[in-house]
Coordinates of C-alpha atoms in Angstrom, one line a residue:
M1 CA -20.4 -34.0 -13.3
T2 CA -21.7 -30.7 -11.9
T3 CA -23.9 -28.8 -14.3
P4 CA -23.8 -25.0 -14.5
E5 CA -27.3 -24.8 -13.1
A6 CA -26.3 -26.9 -10.1
A7 CA -23.0 -25.0 -9.7
A8 CA -24.6 -21.6 -9.6
P9 CA -26.3 -21.9 -6.2
S10 CA -23.0 -23.4 -4.9
R11 CA -21.1 -20.3 -6.1
L12 CA -23.7 -18.0 -4.6
R13 CA -23.4 -19.8 -1.3
T14 CA -19.7 -19.5 -1.4
I15 CA -19.8 -15.8 -2.1
R16 CA -22.4 -15.2 0.6
R17 CA -20.2 -17.2 3.0
V18 CA -17.1 -15.1 2.1
L19 CA -19.1 -11.9 2.6
G20 CA -20.4 -13.3 5.8
L21 CA -16.9 -13.1 7.1
L22 CA -17.5 -9.3 7.2
H23 CA -20.2 -9.7 9.9
P24 CA -17.8 -9.3 12.9
H25 CA -16.7 -6.0 11.3
R26 CA -20.2 -4.8 10.4
Y27 CA -20.0 -1.5 12.2
A28 CA -16.8 -0.6 10.4
V29 CA -18.5 -1.7 7.2
Y30 CA -21.4 0.6 7.9
S31 CA -19.1 3.6 8.4
V32 CA -17.3 2.8 5.2
L33 CA -20.5 2.5 3.3
L34 CA -21.7 5.8 4.6
S35 CA -18.4 7.4 3.5
A36 CA -18.7 5.8 0.1
F37 CA -22.4 6.9 -0.2
L38 CA -21.5 10.6 0.6
G39 CA -18.5 10.4 -1.8
V40 CA -20.7 9.1 -4.6
V41 CA -23.4 11.7 -4.0
S42 CA -20.8 14.4 -4.2
M43 CA -19.3 13.0 -7.4
S44 CA -22.7 12.5 -9.0
V45 CA -23.9 16.0 -8.3
A46 CA -20.8 17.7 -9.6
P47 CA -21.5 17.3 -13.4
F48 CA -25.0 18.7 -12.9
V49 CA -23.6 21.8 -11.1
L50 CA -20.9 22.0 -13.8
G51 CA -23.7 22.0 -16.4
R52 CA -25.1 25.1 -14.8
G53 CA -21.7 26.8 -15.3
T54 CA -21.9 25.8 -19.0
D55 CA -25.3 27.4 -19.2
V56 CA -24.0 30.6 -17.6
I57 CA -21.3 30.8 -20.3
F58 CA -23.6 29.9 -23.2
D59 CA -26.4 32.2 -22.0
G60 CA -24.0 35.1 -21.8
V61 CA -22.6 34.4 -25.3
V62 CA -26.1 34.2 -26.8
G63 CA -27.3 37.2 -24.8
M64 CA -24.6 39.4 -26.3
Q65 CA -26.1 38.6 -29.7
L66 CA -29.6 39.9 -28.8
P67 CA -30.6 43.6 -28.7
A68 CA -30.3 45.1 -25.2
G69 CA -33.4 46.5 -23.4
Q70 CA -35.7 43.6 -24.6
T71 CA -37.2 40.9 -22.6
K72 CA -36.5 37.3 -23.6
E73 CA -40.0 36.9 -24.9
E74 CA -39.6 40.1 -27.1
A75 CA -36.3 38.8 -28.4
V76 CA -37.8 35.4 -29.3
A77 CA -40.7 37.1 -31.1
G78 CA -38.3 39.3 -33.0
L79 CA -36.3 36.2 -34.1
R80 CA -39.4 34.5 -35.3
A81 CA -40.4 37.6 -37.3
E82 CA -37.0 37.4 -39.0
G83 CA -37.6 33.8 -39.9
R84 CA -35.0 32.4 -37.5
D85 CA -37.4 30.0 -35.9
Q86 CA -34.8 27.3 -35.0
F87 CA -32.7 30.0 -33.1
A88 CA -35.8 31.3 -31.5
D89 CA -36.7 27.8 -30.2
M90 CA -33.3 27.4 -28.7
V91 CA -33.4 30.9 -27.1
S92 CA -36.8 30.2 -25.6
G93 CA -35.4 27.2 -23.7
M94 CA -32.5 29.3 -22.3
D95 CA -32.2 31.5 -19.2
V96 CA -30.9 34.4 -21.3
V97 CA -31.0 38.2 -20.7
P98 CA -30.7 40.1 -24.1
G99 CA -27.7 42.3 -24.2
L100 CA -26.2 40.9 -21.0
G101 CA -22.9 39.0 -21.3
I102 CA -21.3 36.2 -19.2
D103 CA -22.0 36.5 -15.4
F104 CA -18.4 35.7 -14.3
S105 CA -19.4 36.2 -10.6
A106 CA -22.0 33.4 -10.9
L107 CA -19.6 31.3 -13.0
G108 CA -16.9 31.6 -10.3
R109 CA -19.2 30.5 -7.6
I110 CA -20.2 27.5 -9.6
L111 CA -16.6 26.5 -10.3
V112 CA -15.8 26.7 -6.6
I113 CA -18.7 24.5 -5.7
V114 CA -17.7 22.0 -8.4
L115 CA -14.1 21.9 -7.2
A116 CA -15.3 21.5 -3.6
L117 CA -17.6 18.6 -4.6
Y118 CA -14.8 16.8 -6.4
L119 CA -12.4 17.3 -3.6
L120 CA -14.9 16.1 -1.0
S121 CA -15.8 13.1 -3.3
S122 CA -12.2 12.1 -3.7
G123 CA -11.5 12.4 0.0
L124 CA -14.6 10.4 1.0
I125 CA -14.0 7.7 -1.6
W126 CA -10.3 7.4 -0.5
V127 CA -11.5 6.9 3.1
A128 CA -14.0 4.3 2.0
A129 CA -11.5 2.4 -0.1
Y130 CA -8.9 2.5 2.6
G131 CA -11.4 1.4 5.2
L132 CA -12.6 -1.5 3.1
N133 CA -9.1 -2.7 2.4
E134 CA -8.4 -2.6 6.1
I135 CA -11.5 -4.6 6.8
V136 CA -10.6 -7.1 4.1
Q137 CA -7.1 -7.6 5.5
R138 CA -8.7 -8.4 8.9
V139 CA -11.0 -10.9 7.3
V140 CA -8.1 -12.6 5.5
R141 CA -6.1 -12.6 8.8
D142 CA -9.0 -14.3 10.5
M143 CA -9.4 -16.8 7.7
R144 CA -5.7 -17.7 7.9
S145 CA -6.1 -18.2 11.7
R146 CA -9.2 -20.3 11.3
I147 CA -7.6 -22.7 8.8
E148 CA -4.4 -22.9 10.8
R149 CA -6.4 -23.9 13.9
K150 CA -8.5 -26.3 11.7
I151 CA -5.4 -28.1 10.5
H152 CA -4.5 -28.9 14.1
Q153 CA -8.0 -30.3 14.7
L154 CA -8.2 -32.5 11.7
P155 CA -7.8 -36.3 12.3
L156 CA -4.8 -38.2 10.9
R157 CA -7.2 -39.9 8.5
Y158 CA -7.5 -36.6 6.6
F159 CA -3.7 -36.3 6.1
D160 CA -3.5 -39.9 5.0
T161 CA -6.0 -39.4 2.2
H162 CA -5.0 -35.9 0.9
S163 CA -1.9 -34.7 -0.9
R164 CA 0.3 -32.5 1.3
G165 CA 1.1 -30.3 -1.7
D166 CA -2.6 -29.8 -2.4
L167 CA -3.3 -28.9 1.2
L168 CA -0.4 -26.5 1.2
S169 CA -1.8 -24.9 -1.9
R170 CA -5.1 -24.4 -0.3
V171 CA -3.6 -22.9 2.8
T172 CA -1.3 -20.5 0.8
N173 CA -2.2 -20.0 -2.8
D174 CA -5.9 -20.2 -2.4
I175 CA -6.1 -18.0 0.6
D176 CA -3.8 -15.5 -1.2
N177 CA -6.1 -15.6 -4.1
V178 CA -9.2 -15.0 -1.9
A179 CA -7.3 -12.1 -0.2
A180 CA -6.3 -10.6 -3.6
G181 CA -9.8 -11.1 -4.9
M182 CA -11.5 -9.4 -1.9
Q183 CA -8.9 -6.7 -1.7
E184 CA -9.2 -5.7 -5.3
S185 CA -12.9 -6.4 -5.8
V186 CA -14.9 -5.6 -2.7
A187 CA -13.9 -1.9 -2.5
Q188 CA -14.2 -1.3 -6.2
L189 CA -17.5 -3.3 -6.4
V190 CA -19.1 -1.4 -3.6
L191 CA -18.0 2.0 -5.1
A192 CA -19.0 0.9 -8.6
V193 CA -22.5 -0.1 -7.6
M194 CA -23.0 3.1 -5.6
T195 CA -21.6 5.2 -8.4
L196 CA -23.9 3.4 -10.9
L197 CA -27.0 4.1 -8.7
G198 CA -25.9 7.7 -8.1
L199 CA -25.4 8.4 -11.8
V200 CA -28.8 6.8 -12.8
V201 CA -30.6 9.0 -10.2
M202 CA -28.9 12.2 -11.4
M203 CA -29.5 11.3 -15.1
F204 CA -33.2 11.0 -14.5
F205 CA -33.1 14.2 -12.5
T206 CA -31.4 16.0 -15.3
S207 CA -33.2 14.5 -18.4
P208 CA -35.6 11.6 -17.9
V209 CA -35.9 11.0 -21.7
L210 CA -32.1 10.7 -22.3
A211 CA -31.8 8.7 -19.0
L212 CA -34.1 6.1 -20.4
V213 CA -31.9 5.8 -23.5
A214 CA -28.7 5.6 -21.4
I215 CA -29.9 2.9 -19.1
L216 CA -30.9 0.6 -22.0
T217 CA -27.2 -0.4 -22.0
I218 CA -27.3 -1.6 -18.4
P219 CA -29.4 -4.8 -18.9
A220 CA -27.2 -5.8 -21.8
S221 CA -24.1 -5.3 -19.6
V222 CA -25.6 -7.3 -16.8
V223 CA -26.6 -10.2 -19.1
A224 CA -23.1 -10.3 -20.6
T225 CA -21.5 -10.3 -17.2
M226 CA -23.7 -13.1 -15.9
L227 CA -23.0 -15.3 -19.0
V228 CA -19.3 -14.7 -18.8
A229 CA -19.2 -15.3 -15.0
R230 CA -21.0 -18.6 -15.4
R231 CA -18.5 -19.8 -18.0
S232 CA -15.4 -18.5 -16.4
H233 CA -16.1 -20.0 -12.9
K234 CA -15.5 -23.6 -14.0
H235 CA -12.2 -22.6 -15.6
F236 CA -11.1 -20.7 -12.5
A237 CA -12.0 -23.8 -10.4
A238 CA -10.0 -26.0 -12.7
Q239 CA -7.1 -23.5 -12.6
W240 CA -6.8 -23.7 -8.8
E241 CA -7.4 -27.4 -8.7
M242 CA -4.5 -27.9 -11.2
T243 CA -2.4 -25.5 -9.1
G244 CA -2.9 -27.7 -6.0
K245 CA -2.1 -30.8 -8.0
L246 CA 1.0 -29.2 -9.5
N247 CA 2.2 -28.2 -6.0
G248 CA 1.6 -31.8 -4.8
Q249 CA 3.8 -33.2 -7.6
I250 CA 6.5 -30.6 -6.9
E251 CA 6.5 -31.4 -3.2
E252 CA 6.7 -35.1 -4.0
A253 CA 9.5 -34.7 -6.5
F254 CA 11.6 -32.6 -4.1
T255 CA 11.2 -34.9 -1.1
G256 CA 11.9 -38.0 -3.2
H257 CA 14.6 -36.4 -5.4
E258 CA 17.3 -38.9 -4.5
L259 CA 15.0 -41.9 -5.0
I260 CA 13.7 -40.6 -8.4
T261 CA 17.3 -40.1 -9.6
A262 CA 18.5 -43.4 -8.3
Y263 CA 15.8 -45.3 -10.2
G264 CA 16.2 -43.3 -13.3
R265 CA 12.6 -42.0 -13.2
T266 CA 13.4 -38.4 -13.8
A267 CA 11.9 -38.4 -17.4
E268 CA 8.7 -39.9 -16.1
V269 CA 8.4 -37.3 -13.3
Q270 CA 9.1 -34.5 -15.8
R271 CA 6.5 -35.9 -18.2
R272 CA 3.9 -35.9 -15.3
F273 CA 4.9 -32.3 -14.4
T274 CA 4.6 -31.2 -18.1
D275 CA 1.2 -32.8 -18.5
T276 CA -0.2 -31.1 -15.3
N277 CA 1.5 -27.8 -16.1
E278 CA -0.1 -27.9 -19.6
S279 CA -3.5 -28.6 -18.0
L280 CA -2.9 -25.6 -15.7
Y281 CA -2.0 -23.5 -18.6
Q282 CA -5.1 -24.5 -20.6
A283 CA -7.4 -23.8 -17.6
S284 CA -5.7 -20.5 -16.8
Y285 CA -5.8 -19.4 -20.4
K286 CA -9.5 -20.2 -20.8
A287 CA -10.4 -18.5 -17.5
Q288 CA -8.6 -15.3 -18.5
F289 CA -9.8 -15.3 -22.1
V290 CA -13.5 -15.8 -21.1
S291 CA -13.3 -13.3 -18.2
G292 CA -11.6 -10.8 -20.5
L293 CA -14.6 -10.5 -22.8
V294 CA -16.6 -8.4 -20.3
M295 CA -14.6 -5.2 -20.4
P296 CA -14.6 -4.7 -24.3
F297 CA -18.3 -5.5 -24.5
V298 CA -19.3 -3.1 -21.8
T299 CA -17.0 -0.4 -23.2
F300 CA -18.6 -0.9 -26.6
L301 CA -22.1 -0.5 -25.2
G302 CA -21.0 2.6 -23.3
N303 CA -19.7 4.2 -26.5
V304 CA -23.0 3.4 -28.3
G305 CA -24.9 5.1 -25.5
Y306 CA -22.5 8.1 -25.6
V307 CA -23.1 8.6 -29.4
V308 CA -26.9 8.2 -29.1
I309 CA -27.1 10.8 -26.2
A310 CA -24.8 13.2 -28.1
V311 CA -27.1 13.1 -31.2
L312 CA -30.4 13.2 -29.4
G313 CA -29.0 15.9 -27.0
G314 CA -28.0 18.1 -29.9
L315 CA -31.5 17.8 -31.4
R316 CA -33.1 18.7 -28.0
I317 CA -30.9 21.8 -27.7
A318 CA -31.9 22.9 -31.2
S319 CA -35.5 22.4 -30.4
G320 CA -35.3 24.3 -27.1
T321 CA -36.3 21.3 -24.9
A322 CA -33.0 21.1 -23.2
T323 CA -30.1 23.4 -22.4
L324 CA -26.5 23.0 -23.4
G325 CA -25.5 22.5 -19.8
E326 CA -28.0 19.7 -19.3
I327 CA -26.8 17.9 -22.4
Q328 CA -23.2 18.4 -21.3
A329 CA -24.1 16.9 -17.9
M330 CA -25.8 13.9 -19.6
I331 CA -22.8 13.3 -21.9
Q332 CA -20.5 13.4 -18.9
Y333 CA -22.9 11.0 -17.0
S334 CA -23.0 8.7 -20.0
Q335 CA -19.2 8.6 -20.1
Q336 CA -19.0 7.9 -16.4
L337 CA -21.8 5.3 -16.6
S338 CA -19.6 2.9 -18.6
Q339 CA -16.9 2.9 -16.0
P340 CA -18.8 1.4 -13.1
L341 CA -20.5 -1.1 -15.5
A342 CA -17.0 -2.2 -16.7
Q343 CA -15.7 -2.3 -13.1
I344 CA -18.7 -4.4 -12.0
G345 CA -18.1 -6.9 -14.8
A346 CA -14.4 -7.1 -14.1
M347 CA -14.9 -7.4 -10.4
V348 CA -17.6 -10.1 -10.8
N349 CA -15.1 -12.2 -12.8
L350 CA -12.4 -11.5 -10.2
L351 CA -14.8 -12.8 -7.6
Q352 CA -15.3 -15.9 -9.7
S353 CA -11.6 -16.7 -9.3
A354 CA -11.7 -15.8 -5.6
S355 CA -14.8 -17.9 -5.0
A356 CA -13.2 -20.9 -6.7
S357 CA -10.3 -20.7 -4.3
A358 CA -12.7 -20.0 -1.4
E359 CA -14.6 -23.2 -2.2
R360 CA -11.3 -25.1 -1.7
V361 CA -10.5 -23.3 1.5
F362 CA -14.0 -23.9 2.9
A363 CA -13.8 -27.5 1.9
V364 CA -10.9 -27.8 4.4
L365 CA -12.8 -25.8 7.1
D366 CA -15.8 -28.1 6.7
E367 CA -13.9 -31.3 7.1
P368 CA -15.0 -33.3 10.2
E369 CA -12.7 -32.8 13.1
E370 CA -11.3 -35.2 15.6
E371 CA -14.0 -36.6 17.9
P372 CA -14.6 -34.1 20.7
E373 CA -12.8 -34.7 24.0
V374 CA -14.6 -36.1 27.0
A375 CA -14.5 -34.6 30.4
A376 CA -11.4 -36.2 32.1
P377 CA -11.8 -37.5 35.6
T378 CA -10.5 -35.1 38.3
M379 CA -8.5 -37.7 40.2
P380 CA -4.8 -38.1 39.1
W381 CA -3.8 -41.3 37.3
S382 CA -0.8 -43.3 37.9
R383 CA 2.0 -43.5 35.3
H384 CA 3.3 -47.0 35.5
G385 CA 3.0 -47.8 31.7
L386 CA 0.6 -50.7 31.7
V387 CA -0.9 -51.0 28.2
E388 CA -3.8 -53.4 27.4
F389 CA -5.6 -54.1 24.1
E390 CA -8.9 -55.9 24.7
N391 CA -10.6 -57.4 21.6
V392 CA -9.7 -54.4 19.5
A393 CA -11.1 -54.1 16.0
F394 CA -10.3 -51.4 13.5
S395 CA -10.6 -50.6 9.8
Y396 CA -9.7 -47.6 7.7
T397 CA -12.7 -48.2 5.5
P398 CA -15.9 -50.0 6.7
D399 CA -15.7 -52.7 4.0
R400 CA -12.0 -53.6 4.6
P401 CA -11.4 -54.6 8.2
L402 CA -7.7 -54.4 9.1
I403 CA -7.5 -55.5 12.8
E404 CA -10.0 -57.9 14.3
N405 CA -10.4 -59.1 17.9
L406 CA -6.8 -58.2 18.9
S407 CA -5.8 -58.6 22.5
L408 CA -2.4 -57.8 23.9
R409 CA -1.0 -56.9 27.3
A410 CA 2.3 -55.0 27.9
E411 CA 3.5 -54.9 31.5
P412 CA 5.2 -51.8 32.9
G413 CA 8.8 -51.7 31.8
Q414 CA 8.5 -54.4 29.2
M415 CA 9.9 -54.1 25.7
I416 CA 7.4 -55.3 23.1
A417 CA 8.7 -55.7 19.6
I418 CA 6.1 -55.7 16.8
V419 CA 7.2 -57.4 13.5
G420 CA 5.4 -58.5 10.4
P421 CA 5.2 -57.8 6.7
T422 CA 4.1 -54.5 5.2
G423 CA 0.4 -53.9 5.8
A424 CA 0.2 -56.3 8.7
G425 CA -1.1 -53.5 11.0
K426 CA 2.1 -52.6 13.0
T427 CA 1.9 -48.9 12.5
T428 CA -1.8 -48.9 12.9
L429 CA -1.5 -50.4 16.3
I430 CA 0.7 -47.5 17.3
N431 CA -1.7 -45.0 15.8
L432 CA -4.5 -46.5 17.9
I433 CA -2.4 -46.2 21.1
L434 CA -1.9 -42.5 20.4
R435 CA -5.5 -42.0 19.5
F436 CA -4.7 -40.8 16.0
Y437 CA -7.6 -43.1 15.1
E438 CA -10.4 -44.4 17.3
V439 CA -11.0 -48.2 17.6
D440 CA -14.2 -49.6 16.0
A441 CA -14.7 -52.1 18.8
G442 CA -13.0 -53.2 22.0
R443 CA -10.9 -50.9 24.0
I444 CA -7.3 -49.9 24.8
L445 CA -6.4 -49.2 28.4
V446 CA -3.4 -47.4 29.8
D447 CA -2.7 -48.0 33.5
G448 CA -6.2 -49.5 33.8
V449 CA -8.0 -46.5 32.2
D450 CA -9.8 -46.6 28.8
I451 CA -7.8 -44.1 26.7
R452 CA -11.1 -42.7 25.4
S453 CA -11.7 -41.5 28.9
M454 CA -8.5 -39.5 28.8
S455 CA -8.0 -36.2 27.0
R456 CA -5.7 -36.7 24.0
D457 CA -3.2 -34.3 25.6
E458 CA -3.1 -36.3 28.8
L459 CA -2.7 -39.6 27.0
R460 CA 0.1 -38.3 24.7
S461 CA 1.9 -36.6 27.6
R462 CA 2.6 -40.2 28.8
I463 CA 4.1 -41.3 25.5
G464 CA 7.5 -40.6 23.9
I465 CA 8.1 -41.1 20.2
V466 CA 11.2 -41.7 18.2
L467 CA 10.4 -42.2 14.6
Q468 CA 12.5 -43.6 11.7
D469 CA 12.3 -40.3 9.8
T470 CA 13.7 -37.6 12.1
W471 CA 11.8 -34.4 12.2
L472 CA 13.6 -31.3 13.5
F473 CA 11.9 -27.9 13.1
G474 CA 13.6 -24.6 12.3
G475 CA 15.2 -23.4 15.5
T476 CA 18.2 -24.1 17.8
I477 CA 19.3 -27.5 18.9
R478 CA 18.3 -26.5 22.5
E479 CA 14.7 -25.6 21.3
N480 CA 14.4 -28.9 19.4
I481 CA 15.3 -30.9 22.5
A482 CA 12.9 -28.9 24.7
Y483 CA 10.1 -29.6 22.2
G484 CA 9.4 -32.7 24.1
N485 CA 8.6 -30.6 27.2
P486 CA 8.1 -26.8 26.8
Y487 CA 8.6 -26.4 30.6
A488 CA 11.9 -28.2 30.7
T489 CA 14.6 -26.4 32.6
E490 CA 18.2 -25.9 31.3
N491 CA 19.4 -28.7 33.6
Q492 CA 16.8 -31.1 32.3
I493 CA 17.8 -30.3 28.7
M494 CA 21.5 -30.8 29.4
S495 CA 20.7 -34.1 31.3
A496 CA 18.7 -35.4 28.3
A497 CA 21.5 -34.4 26.0
R498 CA 24.1 -36.3 28.0
M499 CA 21.9 -39.4 28.3
S500 CA 21.4 -39.5 24.6
Y501 CA 25.0 -38.7 23.7
V502 CA 24.0 -35.4 22.0
D503 CA 26.2 -33.4 24.3
R504 CA 29.4 -34.9 23.0
F505 CA 29.0 -33.6 19.4
V506 CA 27.0 -30.4 20.1
R507 CA 29.9 -29.0 22.2
A508 CA 32.1 -29.3 19.2
L509 CA 29.8 -27.1 17.1
P510 CA 30.8 -23.4 17.0
D511 CA 27.4 -22.2 18.4
G512 CA 26.9 -25.3 20.6
Y513 CA 23.2 -25.7 21.6
D514 CA 22.4 -22.4 19.9
T515 CA 23.2 -23.9 16.5
I516 CA 20.3 -23.1 14.1
I517 CA 18.7 -26.0 12.3
D518 CA 16.6 -25.1 9.2
E519 CA 16.2 -26.1 5.5
E520 CA 19.2 -24.1 4.4
N521 CA 21.5 -24.9 7.4
D522 CA 21.1 -28.2 9.1
G523 CA 24.0 -27.5 11.4
N524 CA 26.2 -30.0 9.5
L525 CA 24.5 -32.8 11.4
S526 CA 24.6 -36.4 10.2
A527 CA 21.5 -38.5 10.1
G528 CA 22.6 -40.3 13.3
E529 CA 23.2 -37.0 15.1
R530 CA 19.7 -35.8 14.2
Q531 CA 18.3 -39.2 15.4
L532 CA 20.1 -38.6 18.7
I533 CA 18.5 -35.2 19.1
T534 CA 15.0 -36.9 18.7
I535 CA 16.0 -39.4 21.4
A536 CA 17.0 -36.5 23.7
R537 CA 13.6 -34.9 22.9
A538 CA 11.9 -38.1 24.1
F539 CA 14.2 -38.2 27.3
V540 CA 13.1 -34.7 28.3
S541 CA 9.4 -35.5 28.0
K542 CA 9.8 -38.2 30.7
P543 CA 7.3 -40.6 29.2
S544 CA 6.0 -43.8 30.9
I545 CA 5.4 -45.4 27.4
L546 CA 7.9 -45.3 24.5
I547 CA 7.3 -45.9 20.8
L548 CA 10.3 -46.6 18.6
D549 CA 9.9 -47.0 14.9
E550 CA 13.1 -48.7 13.9
A551 CA 15.2 -45.8 15.2
T552 CA 18.4 -47.1 13.7
S553 CA 17.3 -48.1 10.3
S554 CA 18.2 -44.8 8.6
V555 CA 21.3 -44.0 10.8
D556 CA 24.9 -44.0 9.5
T557 CA 27.2 -46.8 10.8
R558 CA 29.5 -44.5 12.7
T559 CA 26.8 -43.4 15.2
E560 CA 24.5 -46.5 15.1
L561 CA 26.1 -47.9 18.2
L562 CA 25.5 -44.6 20.1
V563 CA 21.9 -44.6 18.9
Q564 CA 21.4 -48.2 20.2
Q565 CA 22.9 -47.3 23.5
A566 CA 20.8 -44.2 23.8
T567 CA 17.6 -46.0 23.0
A568 CA 18.5 -48.7 25.5
R569 CA 18.9 -46.0 28.2
L570 CA 15.6 -44.4 27.0
R571 CA 13.8 -47.8 27.3
D572 CA 15.0 -48.3 30.9
D573 CA 12.0 -48.6 33.3
R574 CA 9.6 -47.7 30.5
T575 CA 7.1 -49.7 28.6
S576 CA 8.4 -49.8 25.0
F577 CA 6.8 -50.7 21.7
V578 CA 9.4 -51.2 19.0
I579 CA 8.3 -51.4 15.3
A580 CA 11.1 -53.5 14.0
H581 CA 12.2 -54.3 10.4
R582 CA 15.6 -55.5 11.2
L583 CA 15.1 -58.5 13.5
S584 CA 18.6 -58.4 14.8
T585 CA 17.8 -55.3 16.8
I586 CA 15.1 -56.9 18.9
R587 CA 16.7 -60.1 20.2
N588 CA 16.6 -58.7 23.8
A589 CA 12.9 -57.8 23.6
D590 CA 10.8 -59.2 26.5
R591 CA 8.2 -60.2 24.0
I592 CA 8.1 -60.2 20.2
V593 CA 4.6 -59.9 18.6
V594 CA 4.3 -61.2 15.0
M595 CA 1.4 -59.7 13.1
E596 CA -0.1 -60.7 9.8
D597 CA -3.3 -59.2 8.3
G598 CA -4.1 -57.3 11.4
R599 CA -3.9 -60.4 13.7
I600 CA -1.3 -61.6 16.2
V601 CA -0.2 -64.9 14.8
E602 CA 2.7 -65.4 17.2
Q603 CA 4.3 -63.9 20.3
G604 CA 7.1 -64.9 22.6
T605 CA 10.9 -64.4 23.0
H606 CA 13.4 -64.4 20.2
E607 CA 14.7 -67.9 21.1
G608 CA 11.3 -69.3 21.7
L609 CA 9.9 -68.1 18.4
L610 CA 12.9 -69.5 16.5
E611 CA 12.4 -72.8 18.1
A612 CA 8.7 -72.7 17.2
A613 CA 9.7 -72.5 13.5
G614 CA 6.7 -70.4 12.6
A615 CA 6.2 -67.0 11.0
Y616 CA 8.9 -65.3 13.0
A617 CA 11.4 -67.9 12.1
R618 CA 10.6 -67.6 8.4
L619 CA 11.1 -63.8 8.6
Y620 CA 14.3 -64.2 10.5
D621 CA 15.7 -66.8 8.1
A622 CA 14.7 -64.7 5.1
Q623 CA 16.6 -61.6 6.5
F624 CA 19.6 -63.7 7.5
K625 CA 19.8 -65.3 4.1
A626 CA 19.5 -61.9 2.4
L627 CA 22.4 -60.6 4.5
V628 CA 24.5 -63.6 3.7
E629 CA 23.8 -63.3 0.0

């Protein structure tokens, strides 16, 4: 369990890493900071200048109450002689001319200057906020691009060990939260810090004594913000972790809806969802409750400072040690001081939520990628389809070996059927051919070349795949067929469609090959027709090696014969590996390989293996008996 003390450096590293994303845009950041600085200076000077205007008014009002023709010193002496010492003290601290009223000309100039300062401040701060938001959007765009590229560079092992729903949540929800956090907090945080510094400087310039009183609230606000941030971060982290878990459960429930309903497990799925949803609610509630404590506390401290400055300021005016304009400026500064303090507290807590999401995003970006490619030989390789396994060993985890000392040779054009119970290593064997995983020992050769000497793109360009679960992306039927070869011509696409019997049903569709396939509209295609499209996709890629994962096991009866005929055409003159579950579909295989516990226990033809009365015969008899019963 991570302690708060250990988690704090991690949070700081994450925040620094997020801010480090601004480095490529540093010159734009410098320009924005300059604009913000000038805007804050203008805003901070304005109350001081406005205070001079108040002094002009008050000096004029008091001056009208004093006899004309006297100097200020004579007027003060006269007041003391009359026993009006407190009024005399106040007048002595003012820039008053006895008998002279309000200087409206000077007052007008001051008001114009104040108006200009506020207009300039508003314009510069708007430019700074707009510029910062633009920079943040670029950073978020770059982050999305980085994680999208990263996903394509992750090994298959990562996807086998992580929930798809949680990964989607990291790519979407967490990045959105980072974007919202940066967009809302960075601009406000920068402006709030600059405003705070500007106000403190102007307060000391105006009245050092009252400034010391006012800034006493700052340490208390900082301590409160730090304490709340420390407590809220763990709740924000739990909130986004639960969000990812909930998305994973929703994705699982949607994809397996029919199975869940068929087995009557709806109540259990709903219970799991309710439990996770409740955990998400608790984490979210605690995060928002704790983070919401900052604003009221900082506002309270600001009000306390405001009252103290008002009382002390009144006493200083009465004693003649400060003017009314100075105290007015200090009161205005005191009111303004609480705003950036509250903003900083709120933005720090918003950054806690964003940093919790950023940790989840960076966790994906920090995952080890597929082993780097080696420099491929420059001489072209033949494409005959010879595949050899030489003493191959592999394990998903070091302490649990799956395949040990496996050797197998598939001659060009042969059909190799791979059978065995679940967990025997059939799919793993295919994953190794495709280099989704790297072998631990031994080697795999294609046309006499170790596949580790090939680039993955070169290797996979030789292999066509037709899986049990059809995958068609959102697009037209034509685009789905051409997915096997992005450079395929129209004639090649049509030829592949005819060879796979796709052409006969596509031409009956209103939009033909331009029929759109997506989640909302699958083109009214049956499972078998979708399977035929994947076979056409394999045709158009012109592979020398073919991998079939029981292509007819999820196909409706009406088109199963067409699928079998299409796959037979596809296998013609190609080395084929067929992962079979229904043994009746592989009777014509050139060789049947029986696997158990990662080892080849038998291999031969259908008839030969039945005569041997071994593992294959037992599997065959069990399936035949099940069909009869």
